[in-house]
PDB file of C-alpha atoms and ligand atoms in Angstrom:
ATOM      1  CA  UNK A  23      -2.837  13.131  -8.157  1.00  0.00           C
ATOM      2  CA  UNK A  24      -1.166   9.738  -8.027  1.00  0.00           C
ATOM      3  CA  UNK A  25       2.308   9.297  -9.446  1.00  0.00           C
ATOM      4  CA  UNK A  26       2.578   7.723 -12.872  1.00  0.00           C
ATOM      5  CA  UNK A  27       4.740   4.653 -13.361  1.00  0.00           C
ATOM      6  CA  UNK A  28       7.555   6.471 -15.156  1.00  0.00           C
ATOM      7  CA  UNK A  29      10.014   6.001 -12.357  1.00  0.00           C
ATOM      8  CA  UNK A  30      13.338   7.777 -12.477  1.00  0.00           C
ATOM      9  CA  UNK A  31      16.374   6.349 -10.732  1.00  0.00           C
ATOM     10  CA  UNK A  32      17.422   8.394  -7.710  1.00  0.00           C
ATOM     11  CA  UNK A  33      21.167   8.255  -8.117  1.00  0.00           C
ATOM     12  CA  UNK A  34      23.557   8.415 -11.016  1.00  0.00           C
ATOM     13  CA  UNK A  35      26.257   5.773 -11.276  1.00  0.00           C
ATOM     14  CA  UNK A  36      24.302   3.151  -9.372  1.00  0.00           C
ATOM     15  CA  UNK A  37      22.401   0.598 -11.423  1.00  0.00           C
ATOM     16  CA  UNK A  38      18.938   1.971 -11.966  1.00  0.00           C
ATOM     17  CA  UNK A  39      15.828   0.466 -10.478  1.00  0.00           C
ATOM     18  CA  UNK A  40      12.944   0.884 -12.878  1.00  0.00           C
ATOM     19  CA  UNK A  41       9.256   0.236 -13.376  1.00  0.00           C
ATOM     20  CA  UNK A  42       7.827  -0.497 -16.823  1.00  0.00           C
ATOM     21  CA  UNK A  43       4.081  -0.017 -17.246  1.00  0.00           C
ATOM     22  CA  UNK A  44       2.205  -3.274 -17.743  1.00  0.00           C
ATOM     23  CA  UNK A  45      -1.407  -2.162 -17.167  1.00  0.00           C
ATOM     24  CA  UNK A  46      -2.378   1.480 -17.369  1.00  0.00           C
ATOM     25  CA  UNK A  47      -4.674   3.168 -14.893  1.00  0.00           C
ATOM     26  CA  UNK A  48      -7.273   3.649 -17.640  1.00  0.00           C
ATOM     27  CA  UNK A  49      -7.258  -0.087 -18.378  1.00  0.00           C
ATOM     28  CA  UNK A  50      -7.616  -0.823 -14.670  1.00  0.00           C
ATOM     29  CA  UNK A  51     -10.586   1.536 -14.366  1.00  0.00           C
ATOM     30  CA  UNK A  52     -12.348  -0.002 -17.357  1.00  0.00           C
ATOM     31  CA  UNK A  53     -11.824  -3.542 -16.122  1.00  0.00           C
ATOM     32  CA  UNK A  54     -13.012  -2.718 -12.600  1.00  0.00           C
ATOM     33  CA  UNK A  55     -16.258  -1.312 -13.993  1.00  0.00           C
ATOM     34  CA  UNK A  56     -16.797  -4.628 -15.818  1.00  0.00           C
ATOM     35  CA  UNK A  57     -15.985  -6.682 -12.729  1.00  0.00           C
ATOM     36  CA  UNK A  58     -18.387  -4.612 -10.627  1.00  0.00           C
ATOM     37  CA  UNK A  59     -21.203  -5.251 -13.079  1.00  0.00           C
ATOM     38  CA  UNK A  60     -20.430  -8.943 -13.184  1.00  0.00           C
ATOM     39  CA  UNK A  61     -20.384  -9.232  -9.390  1.00  0.00           C
ATOM     40  CA  UNK A  62     -23.636  -7.321  -8.948  1.00  0.00           C
ATOM     41  CA  UNK A  63     -25.163  -9.334 -11.792  1.00  0.00           C
ATOM     42  CA  UNK A  64     -24.345 -12.567  -9.940  1.00  0.00           C
ATOM     43  CA  UNK A  65     -25.959 -11.298  -6.723  1.00  0.00           C
ATOM     44  CA  UNK A  66     -28.610  -8.791  -7.800  1.00  0.00           C
ATOM     45  CA  UNK A  67     -30.569  -8.650  -4.574  1.00  0.00           C
ATOM     46  CA  UNK A  68     -28.030  -9.236  -1.851  1.00  0.00           C
ATOM     47  CA  UNK A  69     -26.007  -6.989   0.338  1.00  0.00           C
ATOM     48  CA  UNK A  70     -22.379  -7.619  -0.555  1.00  0.00           C
ATOM     49  CA  UNK A  71     -19.708  -7.661   2.112  1.00  0.00           C
ATOM     50  CA  UNK A  72     -16.308  -6.842   0.616  1.00  0.00           C
ATOM     51  CA  UNK A  73     -13.360  -8.036   2.668  1.00  0.00           C
ATOM     52  CA  UNK A  74     -10.119  -6.403   1.597  1.00  0.00           C
ATOM     53  CA  UNK A  75      -6.781  -8.007   2.321  1.00  0.00           C
ATOM     54  CA  UNK A  76      -4.505  -5.267   3.607  1.00  0.00           C
ATOM     55  CA  UNK A  77      -2.626  -3.471   2.357  1.00  0.00           C
ATOM     56  CA  UNK A  78      -2.301  -4.301  -1.318  1.00  0.00           C
ATOM     57  CA  UNK A  79      -6.030  -4.367  -2.038  1.00  0.00           C
ATOM     58  CA  UNK A  80      -6.985  -0.925  -0.722  1.00  0.00           C
ATOM     59  CA  UNK A  81      -7.012   0.930  -4.047  1.00  0.00           C
ATOM     60  CA  UNK A  82      -8.698  -1.959  -5.855  1.00  0.00           C
ATOM     61  CA  UNK A  83     -11.321  -2.327  -3.145  1.00  0.00           C
ATOM     62  CA  UNK A  84     -12.014   1.400  -3.008  1.00  0.00           C
ATOM     63  CA  UNK A  85     -12.515   1.616  -6.773  1.00  0.00           C
ATOM     64  CA  UNK A  86     -14.446  -1.651  -7.028  1.00  0.00           C
ATOM     65  CA  UNK A  87     -16.792  -0.764  -4.167  1.00  0.00           C
ATOM     66  CA  UNK A  88     -17.689   2.551  -5.805  1.00  0.00           C
ATOM     67  CA  UNK A  89     -18.579   0.805  -9.057  1.00  0.00           C
ATOM     68  CA  UNK A  90     -20.896  -1.751  -7.444  1.00  0.00           C
ATOM     69  CA  UNK A  91     -24.465  -0.554  -7.169  1.00  0.00           C
ATOM     70  CA  UNK A  92     -26.800  -1.333  -4.303  1.00  0.00           C
ATOM     71  CA  UNK A  93     -26.147  -2.345  -0.726  1.00  0.00           C
ATOM     72  CA  UNK A  94     -22.589  -3.032   0.258  1.00  0.00           C
ATOM     73  CA  UNK A  95     -20.396  -3.048   3.337  1.00  0.00           C
ATOM     74  CA  UNK A  96     -16.632  -3.342   3.725  1.00  0.00           C
ATOM     75  CA  UNK A  97     -14.152  -4.774   6.197  1.00  0.00           C
ATOM     76  CA  UNK A  98     -10.437  -5.503   6.202  1.00  0.00           C
ATOM     77  CA  UNK A  99      -8.143  -8.268   7.294  1.00  0.00           C
ATOM     78  CA  UNK A 100      -4.387  -8.323   7.350  1.00  0.00           C
ATOM     79  CA  UNK A 101      -2.059 -11.239   6.825  1.00  0.00           C
ATOM     80  CA  UNK A 102       1.639 -11.419   6.275  1.00  0.00           C
ATOM     81  CA  UNK A 103       3.177 -13.833   3.836  1.00  0.00           C
ATOM     82  CA  UNK A 104       6.016 -11.868   2.332  1.00  0.00           C
ATOM     83  CA  UNK A 105       8.946 -10.416   4.230  1.00  0.00           C
ATOM     84  CA  UNK A 106      10.354  -7.186   2.830  1.00  0.00           C
ATOM     85  CA  UNK A 107      11.379  -8.720  -0.469  1.00  0.00           C
ATOM     86  CA  UNK A 108       9.953 -10.409  -3.506  1.00  0.00           C
ATOM     87  CA  UNK A 109       9.972 -14.040  -2.360  1.00  0.00           C
ATOM     88  CA  UNK A 110       7.158 -15.615  -0.387  1.00  0.00           C
ATOM     89  CA  UNK A 111       8.177 -17.304   2.835  1.00  0.00           C
ATOM     90  CA  UNK A 112       5.292 -19.703   2.306  1.00  0.00           C
ATOM     91  CA  UNK A 113       4.103 -18.984   5.826  1.00  0.00           C
ATOM     92  CA  UNK A 114       0.889 -17.026   6.327  1.00  0.00           C
ATOM     93  CA  UNK A 115       0.051 -15.280   9.590  1.00  0.00           C
ATOM     94  CA  UNK A 116      -3.106 -13.420  10.560  1.00  0.00           C
ATOM     95  CA  UNK A 117      -1.959 -10.021  11.793  1.00  0.00           C
ATOM     96  CA  UNK A 118      -5.263  -8.117  11.957  1.00  0.00           C
ATOM     97  CA  UNK A 119      -8.671  -9.740  12.082  1.00  0.00           C
ATOM     98  CA  UNK A 120     -12.001  -8.456  10.726  1.00  0.00           C
ATOM     99  CA  UNK A 121     -14.074  -6.002  12.759  1.00  0.00           C
ATOM    100  CA  UNK A 122     -17.353  -7.827  12.273  1.00  0.00           C
ATOM    101  CA  UNK A 123     -18.699 -11.359  11.909  1.00  0.00           C
ATOM    102  CA  UNK A 124     -19.199 -12.706   8.364  1.00  0.00           C
ATOM    103  CA  UNK A 125     -21.762 -15.303   9.410  1.00  0.00           C
ATOM    104  CA  UNK A 126     -24.677 -15.375   6.957  1.00  0.00           C
ATOM    105  CA  UNK A 127     -23.132 -12.681   4.733  1.00  0.00           C
ATOM    106  CA  UNK A 128     -22.360 -12.732   1.029  1.00  0.00           C
ATOM    107  CA  UNK A 129     -18.618 -12.222   1.267  1.00  0.00           C
ATOM    108  CA  UNK A 130     -16.348 -11.187  -1.570  1.00  0.00           C
ATOM    109  CA  UNK A 131     -12.693 -11.458  -0.603  1.00  0.00           C
ATOM    110  CA  UNK A 132     -10.798  -8.720  -2.420  1.00  0.00           C
ATOM    111  CA  UNK A 133      -7.101  -9.365  -3.066  1.00  0.00           C
ATOM    112  CA  UNK A 134      -4.501  -7.487  -5.065  1.00  0.00           C
ATOM    113  CA  UNK A 135      -2.809 -10.510  -6.618  1.00  0.00           C
ATOM    114  CA  UNK A 136      -3.083 -14.263  -6.639  1.00  0.00           C
ATOM    115  CA  UNK A 137       0.441 -15.621  -6.816  1.00  0.00           C
ATOM    116  CA  UNK A 138       1.309 -18.954  -5.145  1.00  0.00           C
ATOM    117  CA  UNK A 139      -2.186 -18.971  -3.668  1.00  0.00           C
ATOM    118  CA  UNK A 140      -0.926 -19.692  -0.146  1.00  0.00           C
ATOM    119  CA  UNK A 141      -2.475 -16.518   1.269  1.00  0.00           C
ATOM    120  CA  UNK A 142      -5.857 -17.166  -0.270  1.00  0.00           C
ATOM    121  CA  UNK A 143      -5.852 -20.818   0.730  1.00  0.00           C
ATOM    122  CA  UNK A 144      -5.259 -19.770   4.305  1.00  0.00           C
ATOM    123  CA  UNK A 145      -7.900 -17.046   4.235  1.00  0.00           C
ATOM    124  CA  UNK A 146     -10.557 -19.246   2.658  1.00  0.00           C
ATOM    125  CA  UNK A 147      -9.954 -21.858   5.350  1.00  0.00           C
ATOM    126  CA  UNK A 148     -10.394 -19.234   8.071  1.00  0.00           C
ATOM    127  CA  UNK A 149     -13.486 -17.672   6.457  1.00  0.00           C
ATOM    128  CA  UNK A 150     -15.245 -20.957   5.664  1.00  0.00           C
ATOM    129  CA  UNK A 151     -15.197 -21.839   9.354  1.00  0.00           C
ATOM    130  CA  UNK A 152     -17.103 -18.637  10.079  1.00  0.00           C
ATOM    131  CA  UNK A 153     -20.133 -19.710   8.049  1.00  0.00           C
ATOM    132  CA  UNK A 154     -20.683 -16.987   5.471  1.00  0.00           C
ATOM    133  CA  UNK A 155     -23.761 -17.364   3.283  1.00  0.00           C
ATOM    134  CA  UNK A 156     -21.544 -17.278   0.204  1.00  0.00           C
ATOM    135  CA  UNK A 157     -17.826 -16.860  -0.227  1.00  0.00           C
ATOM    136  CA  UNK A 158     -16.314 -15.524  -3.448  1.00  0.00           C
ATOM    137  CA  UNK A 159     -12.926 -14.144  -4.421  1.00  0.00           C
ATOM    138  CA  UNK A 160     -12.059 -11.128  -6.549  1.00  0.00           C
ATOM    139  CA  UNK A 161      -8.444 -10.442  -7.487  1.00  0.00           C
ATOM    140  CA  UNK A 162      -7.086  -7.625  -9.583  1.00  0.00           C
ATOM    141  CA  UNK A 163      -4.191  -9.725 -10.887  1.00  0.00           C
ATOM    142  CA  UNK A 164      -3.614 -13.429 -11.353  1.00  0.00           C
ATOM    143  CA  UNK A 165      -0.182 -14.990 -11.900  1.00  0.00           C
ATOM    144  CA  UNK A 166      -1.201 -18.596 -12.628  1.00  0.00           C
ATOM    145  CA  UNK A 167       2.347 -19.770 -13.436  1.00  0.00           C
ATOM    146  CA  UNK A 168       3.362 -19.426  -9.816  1.00  0.00           C
ATOM    147  CA  UNK A 169       0.437 -21.312  -8.282  1.00  0.00           C
ATOM    148  CA  UNK A 170       1.243 -23.815  -5.556  1.00  0.00           C
ATOM    149  CA  UNK A 171      -2.028 -24.003  -3.624  1.00  0.00           C
ATOM    150  CA  UNK A 172      -5.186 -25.323  -5.265  1.00  0.00           C
ATOM    151  CA  UNK A 173      -7.219 -22.139  -5.206  1.00  0.00           C
ATOM    152  CA  UNK A 174      -8.880 -20.000  -7.836  1.00  0.00           C
ATOM    153  CA  UNK A 175     -10.520 -16.614  -7.987  1.00  0.00           C
ATOM    154  CA  UNK A 176     -14.118 -16.128  -9.141  1.00  0.00           C
ATOM    155  CA  UNK A 177     -13.386 -12.677 -10.544  1.00  0.00           C
ATOM    156  CA  UNK A 178     -10.026 -11.830 -12.125  1.00  0.00           C
ATOM    157  CA  UNK A 179      -9.069  -8.390 -13.391  1.00  0.00           C
ATOM    158  CA  UNK A 180      -6.014  -9.357 -15.432  1.00  0.00           C
ATOM    159  CA  UNK A 181      -3.988 -12.525 -15.908  1.00  0.00           C
ATOM    160  CA  UNK A 182      -0.321 -11.576 -15.996  1.00  0.00           C
ATOM    161  CA  UNK A 183       2.981 -13.345 -16.712  1.00  0.00           C
ATOM    162  CA  UNK A 184       5.396 -14.400 -14.000  1.00  0.00           C
ATOM    163  CA  UNK A 185       6.903 -10.995 -13.281  1.00  0.00           C
ATOM    164  CA  UNK A 186       7.131  -9.017 -10.068  1.00  0.00           C
ATOM    165  CA  UNK A 187       4.726  -6.109 -10.331  1.00  0.00           C
ATOM    166  CA  UNK A 188       4.185  -2.960  -8.313  1.00  0.00           C
ATOM    167  CA  UNK A 189       1.757  -0.059  -8.264  1.00  0.00           C
ATOM    168  CA  UNK A 190      -1.949   0.470  -7.670  1.00  0.00           C
ATOM    169  CA  UNK A 191      -1.538  -0.894  -4.160  1.00  0.00           C
ATOM    170  CA  UNK A 192       1.151  -3.470  -4.832  1.00  0.00           C
ATOM    171  CA  UNK A 193       4.480  -2.859  -3.190  1.00  0.00           C
ATOM    172  CA  UNK A 194       8.096  -3.797  -3.139  1.00  0.00           C
ATOM    173  CA  UNK A 195       9.266  -3.397   0.476  1.00  0.00           C
ATOM    174  CA  UNK A 196       6.361  -0.949   1.062  1.00  0.00           C
ATOM    175  CA  UNK A 197       7.334   1.250  -1.881  1.00  0.00           C
ATOM    176  CA  UNK A 198       5.490   1.973  -5.147  1.00  0.00           C
ATOM    177  CA  UNK A 199       1.938   1.394  -3.821  1.00  0.00           C
ATOM    178  CA  UNK A 200       1.021   4.928  -4.925  1.00  0.00           C
ATOM    179  CA  UNK A 201       1.770   4.431  -8.624  1.00  0.00           C
ATOM    180  CA  UNK A 202      -1.407   4.821 -10.679  1.00  0.00           C
ATOM    181  CA  UNK A 203      -0.540   2.016 -13.122  1.00  0.00           C
ATOM    182  CA  UNK A 204       0.640  -1.525 -12.520  1.00  0.00           C
ATOM    183  CA  UNK A 205       4.206  -1.999 -13.737  1.00  0.00           C
ATOM    184  CA  UNK A 206       6.962  -4.590 -13.815  1.00  0.00           C
ATOM    185  CA  UNK A 207       9.757  -3.840 -11.383  1.00  0.00           C
ATOM    186  CA  UNK A 208      13.370  -4.327 -12.364  1.00  0.00           C
ATOM    187  CA  UNK A 209      15.798  -3.938  -9.522  1.00  0.00           C
ATOM    188  CA  UNK A 210      19.233  -2.408  -9.889  1.00  0.00           C
ATOM    189  CA  UNK A 211      22.178  -4.772 -10.406  1.00  0.00           C
ATOM    190  CA  UNK A 212      23.300  -4.329  -6.796  1.00  0.00           C
ATOM    191  CA  UNK A 213      20.097  -5.888  -5.582  1.00  0.00           C
ATOM    192  CA  UNK A 214      18.609  -9.319  -6.059  1.00  0.00           C
ATOM    193  CA  UNK A 215      16.405  -9.905  -9.083  1.00  0.00           C
ATOM    194  CA  UNK A 216      12.692 -10.199  -8.302  1.00  0.00           C
ATOM    195  CA  UNK A 217      11.107 -13.647  -8.409  1.00  0.00           C
TER     196      UNK A 217
HETATM  197  P1  LIG B 302       0.515 -15.650  -2.551  1.00  0.00           P
HETATM  198  O1  LIG B 302       0.206 -16.069  -1.159  1.00  0.00           O
HETATM  199  O2  LIG B 302       1.838 -16.180  -3.048  1.00  0.00           O
HETATM  200  O3  LIG B 302      -0.615 -15.891  -3.536  1.00  0.00           O
HETATM  201  O4  LIG B 302       0.814 -14.127  -2.528  1.00  0.00           O
HETATM  202  C1  LIG B 302      -0.118 -13.218  -2.261  1.00  0.00           C
HETATM  203  C2  LIG B 302       0.508 -11.921  -1.809  1.00  0.00           C
HETATM  204  O5  LIG B 302       1.890 -11.800  -2.158  1.00  0.00           O
HETATM  205  C3  LIG B 302      -0.178 -10.793  -2.512  1.00  0.00           C
HETATM  206  O6  LIG B 302      -1.321 -10.388  -1.813  1.00  0.00           O
HETATM  207  C4  LIG B 302       0.906  -9.735  -2.522  1.00  0.00           C
HETATM  208  O7  LIG B 302       0.883  -9.022  -1.326  1.00  0.00           O
HETATM  209  C5  LIG B 302       2.186 -10.512  -2.614  1.00  0.00           C
HETATM  210  N1  LIG B 302       2.667 -10.584  -4.010  1.00  0.00           N
HETATM  211  C6  LIG B 302       2.655 -11.661  -4.829  1.00  0.00           C
HETATM  212  N2  LIG B 302       3.135 -11.359  -6.040  1.00  0.00           N
HETATM  213  C7  LIG B 302       3.444 -10.046  -6.008  1.00  0.00           C
HETATM  214  C8  LIG B 302       3.974  -9.126  -6.982  1.00  0.00           C
HETATM  215  O8  LIG B 302       4.253  -9.423  -8.145  1.00  0.00           O
HETATM  216  N3  LIG B 302       4.133  -7.842  -6.547  1.00  0.00           N
HETATM  217  C9  LIG B 302       3.826  -7.427  -5.289  1.00  0.00           C
HETATM  218  N4  LIG B 302       3.324  -8.253  -4.364  1.00  0.00           N
HETATM  219  C10 LIG B 302       3.142  -9.552  -4.710  1.00  0.00           C
HETATM  220 MG1  LIG B 303      -1.572  -8.773  -0.561  1.00  0.00          MG
END
């Protein structure tokens, strides 16, 4: 059973770090079922190739894939754009490539969150060169206020305000990915405020 977002501070005295639920797991499940229908509806007779961006998208991809009917395959790619904190360095590096070619495939890139858009811009450039039959993007969360790159997602779970969120795959310095809900993180006063 995954942890809920009610996060208790670990130490007394120190300023508490906390997570406030923004989107419940039930809401996420309902929305993913809708997205899955929409995606399959757009490509009724094609095998879909879901490409998850590690690691934030793993829960979203796993749940989305199980809601999409018909033929489907999955692969993963890993890029790094954030250091350990909450600010993007703006630099995107490919740290783990796909296992298989995407040439001629109907590819749905699956991302946890679209923030500045730098990661997606980079990935779309890389993937377009590999000649997929179609290339679409599904993101669980979209933070349009922070957009820098001119990219957009074809399928968006939830549009959210400019807050740093964790849970359901999203992390802060590798923590909180296992929360069932998506919540807004507030750091303790000893630490820097999230972007
Ligand atoms: P972008 O390149 O700025 O669009 O950022 C994309 C990546 O930054 C996402 O895939 C996340 O890994 C990370 N990120 C952006 N915003 C958040 C957030 O609010 N919480 C956790 N990770 C985030
Ligand atoms: Mg990510």
